[in-house]
Amino acid sequence: MNIGILGTGSMATTLGGAWVRAGHTVRIGGRSEAAAQATAARIGAAGHGSLAEAARFGELVLLAVPAAAAPESAGRLAAELAGRTVLDCTNALAPGADGLMLATPAGRSVAQRIADAAPEAHVVKAFNLCHESIWTLDRLEFAGAPLTVPFCADAEPARQAVTTLITSMGCTPLPCGPLSRAAYLEATAAFAIGAWWSGAEPRHAFPTPGVAQ
C-alpha cells in the first residue's frame, strides 16, 4: 500500500520503518522539509514532502503528531484526508498527583476529535499501546506468539485496510469495535504505561480463561 506519514518524530520513524520493511511504499510529510527528508532517508522511504503532499499520497495516512495538536492538524488537512484511512497512534497522557492520567475529557477520545475535525476521513485508532522501540524489531513475536495490535474503526474499508496492514507486519489484528470505543484503547495505554513506569508487568494481569485450572 501507499502510506503517507504526517510527522517526523519517533513514532513516524519507527512505524514508518516497520512498514517499509513490510514492503509498503511510504512518503514522509513534515512542517520542515529538512526534517522530512532526514526521516525519509533514515527509514528508506520512497519520498518526502509537505504534510499535505504526504496526506494526498497515502491510501493510509498515519497522523504521528502530538496528541494535543492532532485534531487541529487533521482539520487543516481535512480536504486531503477525505476518503482516506487515517491512523491515530496518539496518547493524550499527563502525569499527576494520582499517577498517569488521560488528558482528554471523560469518554471523549483523541481519535473521535480527529474524526470530528476531518469528517470525511475514515479514522482508525491503532498502534498506540506499544513503545516506539517495539516497532524497530525485525520479528514482532513475544512468548512464542505474534504481537496483537488492537484497533477501533467505523468504516468497513478502513477495517479491512488496517487488518491487511497489521497482518503484513507479521502481527495479529484485534478489532475492538467502532471508533466510539477508542477511548478504551487510550485508557488502556494510560494504565499500561503507568504500570511500566512503576516497574510492573501489566500483561500478567490478563491471563486467558483457557489457562484456568
mmCIF file of C-alpha atoms in Angstrom:
data_model
loop_
_atom_site.group_PDB
_atom_site.id
_atom_site.type_symbol
_atom_site.label_atom_id
_atom_site.label_comp_id
_atom_site.label_asym_id
_atom_site.label_seq_id
_atom_site.Cartn_x
_atom_site.Cartn_y
_atom_site.Cartn_z
ATOM 1 C CA MET A 1 0.000 0.000 0.000
ATOM 2 C CA ASN A 2 0.925 3.652 -0.337
ATOM 3 C CA ILE A 3 1.240 5.139 3.154
ATOM 4 C CA GLY A 4 1.607 8.818 3.950
ATOM 5 C CA ILE A 5 3.069 9.735 7.322
ATOM 6 C CA LEU A 6 2.334 13.108 8.868
ATOM 7 C CA GLY A 7 5.169 13.871 11.262
ATOM 8 C CA THR A 8 8.875 13.249 11.652
ATOM 9 C CA GLY A 9 9.167 12.135 15.282
ATOM 10 C CA SER A 10 9.835 8.792 16.901
ATOM 11 C CA MET A 11 6.537 7.075 16.047
ATOM 12 C CA ALA A 12 6.703 8.319 12.459
ATOM 13 C CA THR A 13 10.220 6.935 12.190
ATOM 14 C CA THR A 14 9.710 3.556 13.836
ATOM 15 C CA LEU A 15 6.302 2.704 12.386
ATOM 16 C CA GLY A 16 7.355 4.051 9.007
ATOM 17 C CA GLY A 17 10.453 1.864 9.112
ATOM 18 C CA ALA A 18 8.359 -1.191 10.000
ATOM 19 C CA TRP A 19 6.069 -0.523 7.057
ATOM 20 C CA VAL A 20 8.983 -0.077 4.654
ATOM 21 C CA ARG A 21 10.363 -3.431 5.817
ATOM 22 C CA ALA A 22 6.922 -4.954 5.247
ATOM 23 C CA GLY A 23 7.068 -3.855 1.603
ATOM 24 C CA HIS A 24 4.836 -0.773 1.644
ATOM 25 C CA THR A 25 5.607 2.490 -0.123
ATOM 26 C CA VAL A 26 5.989 5.270 2.432
ATOM 27 C CA ARG A 27 6.147 9.036 1.991
ATOM 28 C CA ILE A 28 7.084 11.289 4.916
ATOM 29 C CA GLY A 29 5.453 14.685 5.342
ATOM 30 C CA GLY A 30 6.616 17.334 7.754
ATOM 31 C CA ARG A 31 6.396 21.022 8.564
ATOM 32 C CA SER A 32 10.151 21.122 7.964
ATOM 33 C CA GLU A 33 11.344 19.835 4.602
ATOM 34 C CA ALA A 34 14.775 19.117 6.079
ATOM 35 C CA ALA A 35 13.278 17.017 8.876
ATOM 36 C CA ALA A 36 11.030 15.148 6.441
ATOM 37 C CA GLN A 37 13.977 14.449 4.170
ATOM 38 C CA ALA A 38 16.125 13.200 7.057
ATOM 39 C CA THR A 39 13.377 10.896 8.356
ATOM 40 C CA ALA A 40 12.710 9.519 4.881
ATOM 41 C CA ALA A 41 16.403 8.803 4.376
ATOM 42 C CA ARG A 42 16.684 7.147 7.799
ATOM 43 C CA ILE A 43 13.937 4.578 7.102
ATOM 44 C CA GLY A 44 14.331 4.161 3.347
ATOM 45 C CA ALA A 45 11.035 5.834 2.484
ATOM 46 C CA ALA A 46 10.156 6.394 -1.145
ATOM 47 C CA GLY A 47 9.948 10.160 -0.756
ATOM 48 C CA HIS A 48 9.229 13.172 1.398
ATOM 49 C CA GLY A 49 7.401 16.474 1.173
ATOM 50 C CA SER A 50 4.897 18.659 2.931
ATOM 51 C CA LEU A 51 2.168 17.396 5.226
ATOM 52 C CA ALA A 52 -0.414 17.970 2.503
ATOM 53 C CA GLU A 53 1.656 16.060 -0.059
ATOM 54 C CA ALA A 54 2.020 13.071 2.253
ATOM 55 C CA ALA A 55 -1.718 13.137 3.017
ATOM 56 C CA ARG A 56 -2.582 13.107 -0.684
ATOM 57 C CA PHE A 57 -0.100 10.295 -1.342
ATOM 58 C CA GLY A 58 -1.411 7.752 1.119
ATOM 59 C CA GLU A 59 -4.223 5.265 0.821
ATOM 60 C CA LEU A 60 -3.500 5.049 4.535
ATOM 61 C CA VAL A 61 -2.255 8.102 6.418
ATOM 62 C CA LEU A 62 -0.575 7.974 9.827
ATOM 63 C CA LEU A 63 -1.165 11.045 11.962
ATOM 64 C CA ALA A 64 2.017 10.951 14.061
ATOM 65 C CA VAL A 65 1.920 14.344 15.725
ATOM 66 C CA PRO A 66 1.458 15.234 19.421
ATOM 67 C CA ALA A 67 -1.996 14.274 20.663
ATOM 68 C CA ALA A 68 -2.848 17.843 21.625
ATOM 69 C CA ALA A 69 -2.183 19.003 18.066
ATOM 70 C CA ALA A 70 -3.713 16.044 16.215
ATOM 71 C CA PRO A 71 -7.326 17.282 15.811
ATOM 72 C CA GLU A 72 -6.195 20.701 14.625
ATOM 73 C CA SER A 73 -3.720 19.149 12.186
ATOM 74 C CA ALA A 74 -6.437 16.878 10.817
ATOM 75 C CA GLY A 75 -8.768 19.839 10.421
ATOM 76 C CA ARG A 76 -6.231 21.798 8.386
ATOM 77 C CA LEU A 77 -5.786 18.779 6.096
ATOM 78 C CA ALA A 78 -9.424 17.699 6.006
ATOM 79 C CA ALA A 79 -9.702 18.080 2.232
ATOM 80 C CA GLU A 80 -6.580 15.986 1.619
ATOM 81 C CA LEU A 81 -7.672 13.316 4.115
ATOM 82 C CA ALA A 82 -11.188 12.915 2.726
ATOM 83 C CA GLY A 83 -11.875 9.309 1.757
ATOM 84 C CA ARG A 84 -8.606 8.040 3.222
ATOM 85 C CA THR A 85 -7.974 5.726 6.144
ATOM 86 C CA VAL A 86 -6.330 7.856 8.848
ATOM 87 C CA LEU A 87 -4.444 6.067 11.623
ATOM 88 C CA ASP A 88 -4.306 7.761 15.014
ATOM 89 C CA CYS A 89 -1.468 6.366 17.159
ATOM 90 C CA THR A 90 -1.502 9.147 19.742
ATOM 91 C CA ASN A 91 -1.965 9.047 23.502
ATOM 92 C CA ALA A 92 -3.048 12.164 25.395
ATOM 93 C CA LEU A 93 -1.468 11.445 28.767
ATOM 94 C CA ALA A 94 -0.294 13.637 31.622
ATOM 95 C CA PRO A 95 1.428 12.756 34.917
ATOM 96 C CA GLY A 96 -0.332 13.986 38.041
ATOM 97 C CA ALA A 97 -0.541 13.517 41.773
ATOM 98 C CA ASP A 98 -2.619 10.375 41.268
ATOM 99 C CA GLY A 99 -0.349 8.925 38.592
ATOM 100 C CA LEU A 100 -0.516 8.930 34.807
ATOM 101 C CA MET A 101 -3.906 10.201 33.660
ATOM 102 C CA LEU A 102 -5.755 10.766 30.392
ATOM 103 C CA ALA A 103 -5.578 14.394 29.288
ATOM 104 C CA THR A 104 -8.896 14.233 27.452
ATOM 105 C CA PRO A 105 -12.500 14.838 28.525
ATOM 106 C CA ALA A 106 -14.080 11.759 30.092
ATOM 107 C CA GLY A 107 -15.232 9.344 27.414
ATOM 108 C CA ARG A 108 -14.018 11.522 24.550
ATOM 109 C CA SER A 109 -11.029 10.111 22.684
ATOM 110 C CA VAL A 110 -8.438 11.906 20.604
ATOM 111 C CA ALA A 111 -9.483 9.673 17.713
ATOM 112 C CA GLN A 112 -13.083 10.920 17.871
ATOM 113 C CA ARG A 113 -11.897 14.521 17.948
ATOM 114 C CA ILE A 114 -9.806 13.831 14.843
ATOM 115 C CA ALA A 115 -12.871 12.342 13.147
ATOM 116 C CA ASP A 116 -14.872 15.450 14.048
ATOM 117 C CA ALA A 117 -12.178 17.678 12.551
ATOM 118 C CA ALA A 118 -11.923 15.660 9.319
ATOM 119 C CA PRO A 119 -15.419 14.184 8.952
ATOM 120 C CA GLU A 120 -14.848 12.659 5.510
ATOM 121 C CA ALA A 121 -11.776 10.716 6.632
ATOM 122 C CA HIS A 122 -12.034 7.138 7.932
ATOM 123 C CA VAL A 123 -10.277 7.410 11.291
ATOM 124 C CA VAL A 124 -8.840 4.329 12.986
ATOM 125 C CA LYS A 125 -7.317 4.141 16.463
ATOM 126 C CA ALA A 126 -4.334 1.788 16.313
ATOM 127 C CA PHE A 127 -0.664 1.346 17.223
ATOM 128 C CA ASN A 128 -0.973 3.366 20.443
ATOM 129 C CA LEU A 129 -0.178 0.665 23.010
ATOM 130 C CA CYS A 130 3.432 -0.300 22.245
ATOM 131 C CA HIS A 131 6.532 1.725 22.979
ATOM 132 C CA GLU A 132 8.154 3.110 19.846
ATOM 133 C CA SER A 133 11.124 0.726 20.267
ATOM 134 C CA ILE A 134 8.927 -2.324 19.645
ATOM 135 C CA TRP A 135 8.379 -1.302 16.034
ATOM 136 C CA THR A 136 12.129 -1.419 15.333
ATOM 137 C CA LEU A 137 12.249 -5.205 15.843
ATOM 138 C CA ASP A 138 12.600 -7.469 12.823
ATOM 139 C CA ARG A 139 10.280 -10.095 14.330
ATOM 140 C CA LEU A 140 7.269 -8.864 16.255
ATOM 141 C CA GLU A 141 6.832 -12.039 18.301
ATOM 142 C CA PHE A 142 6.730 -12.393 22.073
ATOM 143 C CA ALA A 143 6.430 -15.517 24.224
ATOM 144 C CA GLY A 144 6.113 -17.556 21.044
ATOM 145 C CA ALA A 145 3.174 -15.616 19.592
ATOM 146 C CA PRO A 146 2.853 -12.729 17.128
ATOM 147 C CA LEU A 147 2.201 -9.303 18.605
ATOM 148 C CA THR A 148 -1.510 -8.468 18.730
ATOM 149 C CA VAL A 149 -2.467 -4.973 17.534
ATOM 150 C CA PRO A 150 -5.877 -3.743 18.769
ATOM 151 C CA PHE A 151 -7.756 -1.192 16.712
ATOM 152 C CA CYS A 152 -11.089 0.637 16.592
ATOM 153 C CA ALA A 153 -12.757 1.773 13.367
ATOM 154 C CA ASP A 154 -16.169 2.576 11.941
ATOM 155 C CA ALA A 155 -15.883 2.156 8.156
ATOM 156 C CA GLU A 156 -15.557 -1.380 6.770
ATOM 157 C CA PRO A 157 -12.959 -0.381 4.107
ATOM 158 C CA ALA A 158 -10.824 1.146 6.859
ATOM 159 C CA ARG A 159 -11.128 -2.003 8.979
ATOM 160 C CA GLN A 160 -10.048 -4.109 6.019
ATOM 161 C CA ALA A 161 -7.122 -1.834 5.166
ATOM 162 C CA VAL A 162 -5.802 -1.809 8.730
ATOM 163 C CA THR A 163 -6.244 -5.564 9.034
ATOM 164 C CA THR A 164 -4.162 -6.014 5.896
ATOM 165 C CA LEU A 165 -1.514 -3.598 7.168
ATOM 166 C CA ILE A 166 -1.206 -5.281 10.580
ATOM 167 C CA THR A 167 -1.058 -8.746 9.021
ATOM 168 C CA SER A 168 1.669 -7.626 6.601
ATOM 169 C CA MET A 169 3.855 -6.801 9.620
ATOM 170 C CA GLY A 170 3.562 -10.341 10.933
ATOM 171 C CA CYS A 171 1.159 -9.246 13.673
ATOM 172 C CA THR A 172 -2.345 -10.313 14.633
ATOM 173 C CA PRO A 173 -5.174 -7.774 14.155
ATOM 174 C CA LEU A 174 -7.599 -7.400 17.072
ATOM 175 C CA PRO A 175 -10.790 -5.499 16.111
ATOM 176 C CA CYS A 176 -12.112 -3.783 19.243
ATOM 177 C CA GLY A 177 -15.307 -2.285 17.873
ATOM 178 C CA PRO A 178 -16.253 1.100 16.449
ATOM 179 C CA LEU A 179 -14.414 4.360 16.955
ATOM 180 C CA SER A 180 -16.638 5.160 19.932
ATOM 181 C CA ARG A 181 -14.566 2.561 21.821
ATOM 182 C CA ALA A 182 -11.245 4.268 21.039
ATOM 183 C CA ALA A 183 -11.388 5.905 24.470
ATOM 184 C CA TYR A 184 -10.861 2.447 25.974
ATOM 185 C CA LEU A 185 -7.671 1.900 23.962
ATOM 186 C CA GLU A 186 -6.415 5.293 25.111
ATOM 187 C CA ALA A 187 -7.289 4.463 28.718
ATOM 188 C CA THR A 188 -5.528 1.103 28.350
ATOM 189 C CA ALA A 189 -2.389 2.962 27.292
ATOM 190 C CA ALA A 190 -2.617 5.129 30.420
ATOM 191 C CA PHE A 191 -2.952 2.016 32.590
ATOM 192 C CA ALA A 192 -0.172 0.044 30.890
ATOM 193 C CA ILE A 193 2.360 2.875 30.688
ATOM 194 C CA GLY A 194 1.685 3.799 34.289
ATOM 195 C CA ALA A 195 2.289 0.190 35.313
ATOM 196 C CA TRP A 196 5.534 0.021 33.331
ATOM 197 C CA TRP A 197 6.733 3.230 34.950
ATOM 198 C CA SER A 198 6.124 1.649 38.368
ATOM 199 C CA GLY A 199 8.189 -1.397 37.383
ATOM 200 C CA ALA A 200 5.227 -3.752 36.982
ATOM 201 C CA GLU A 201 4.358 -6.020 34.039
ATOM 202 C CA PRO A 202 0.732 -5.270 33.019
ATOM 203 C CA ARG A 203 0.410 -8.251 30.683
ATOM 204 C CA HIS A 204 0.476 -10.546 33.721
ATOM 205 C CA ALA A 205 -2.856 -9.040 34.766
ATOM 206 C CA PHE A 206 -4.619 -10.587 31.740
ATOM 207 C CA PRO A 207 -4.371 -14.385 31.766
ATOM 208 C CA THR A 208 -6.700 -16.012 29.288
ATOM 209 C CA PRO A 209 -9.712 -18.020 30.570
ATOM 210 C CA GLY A 210 -8.246 -21.127 28.953
ATOM 211 C CA VAL A 211 -5.336 -21.303 31.412
ATOM 212 C CA ALA A 212 -7.629 -21.598 34.454
ATOM 213 C CA GLN A 213 -7.447 -24.946 36.235
#
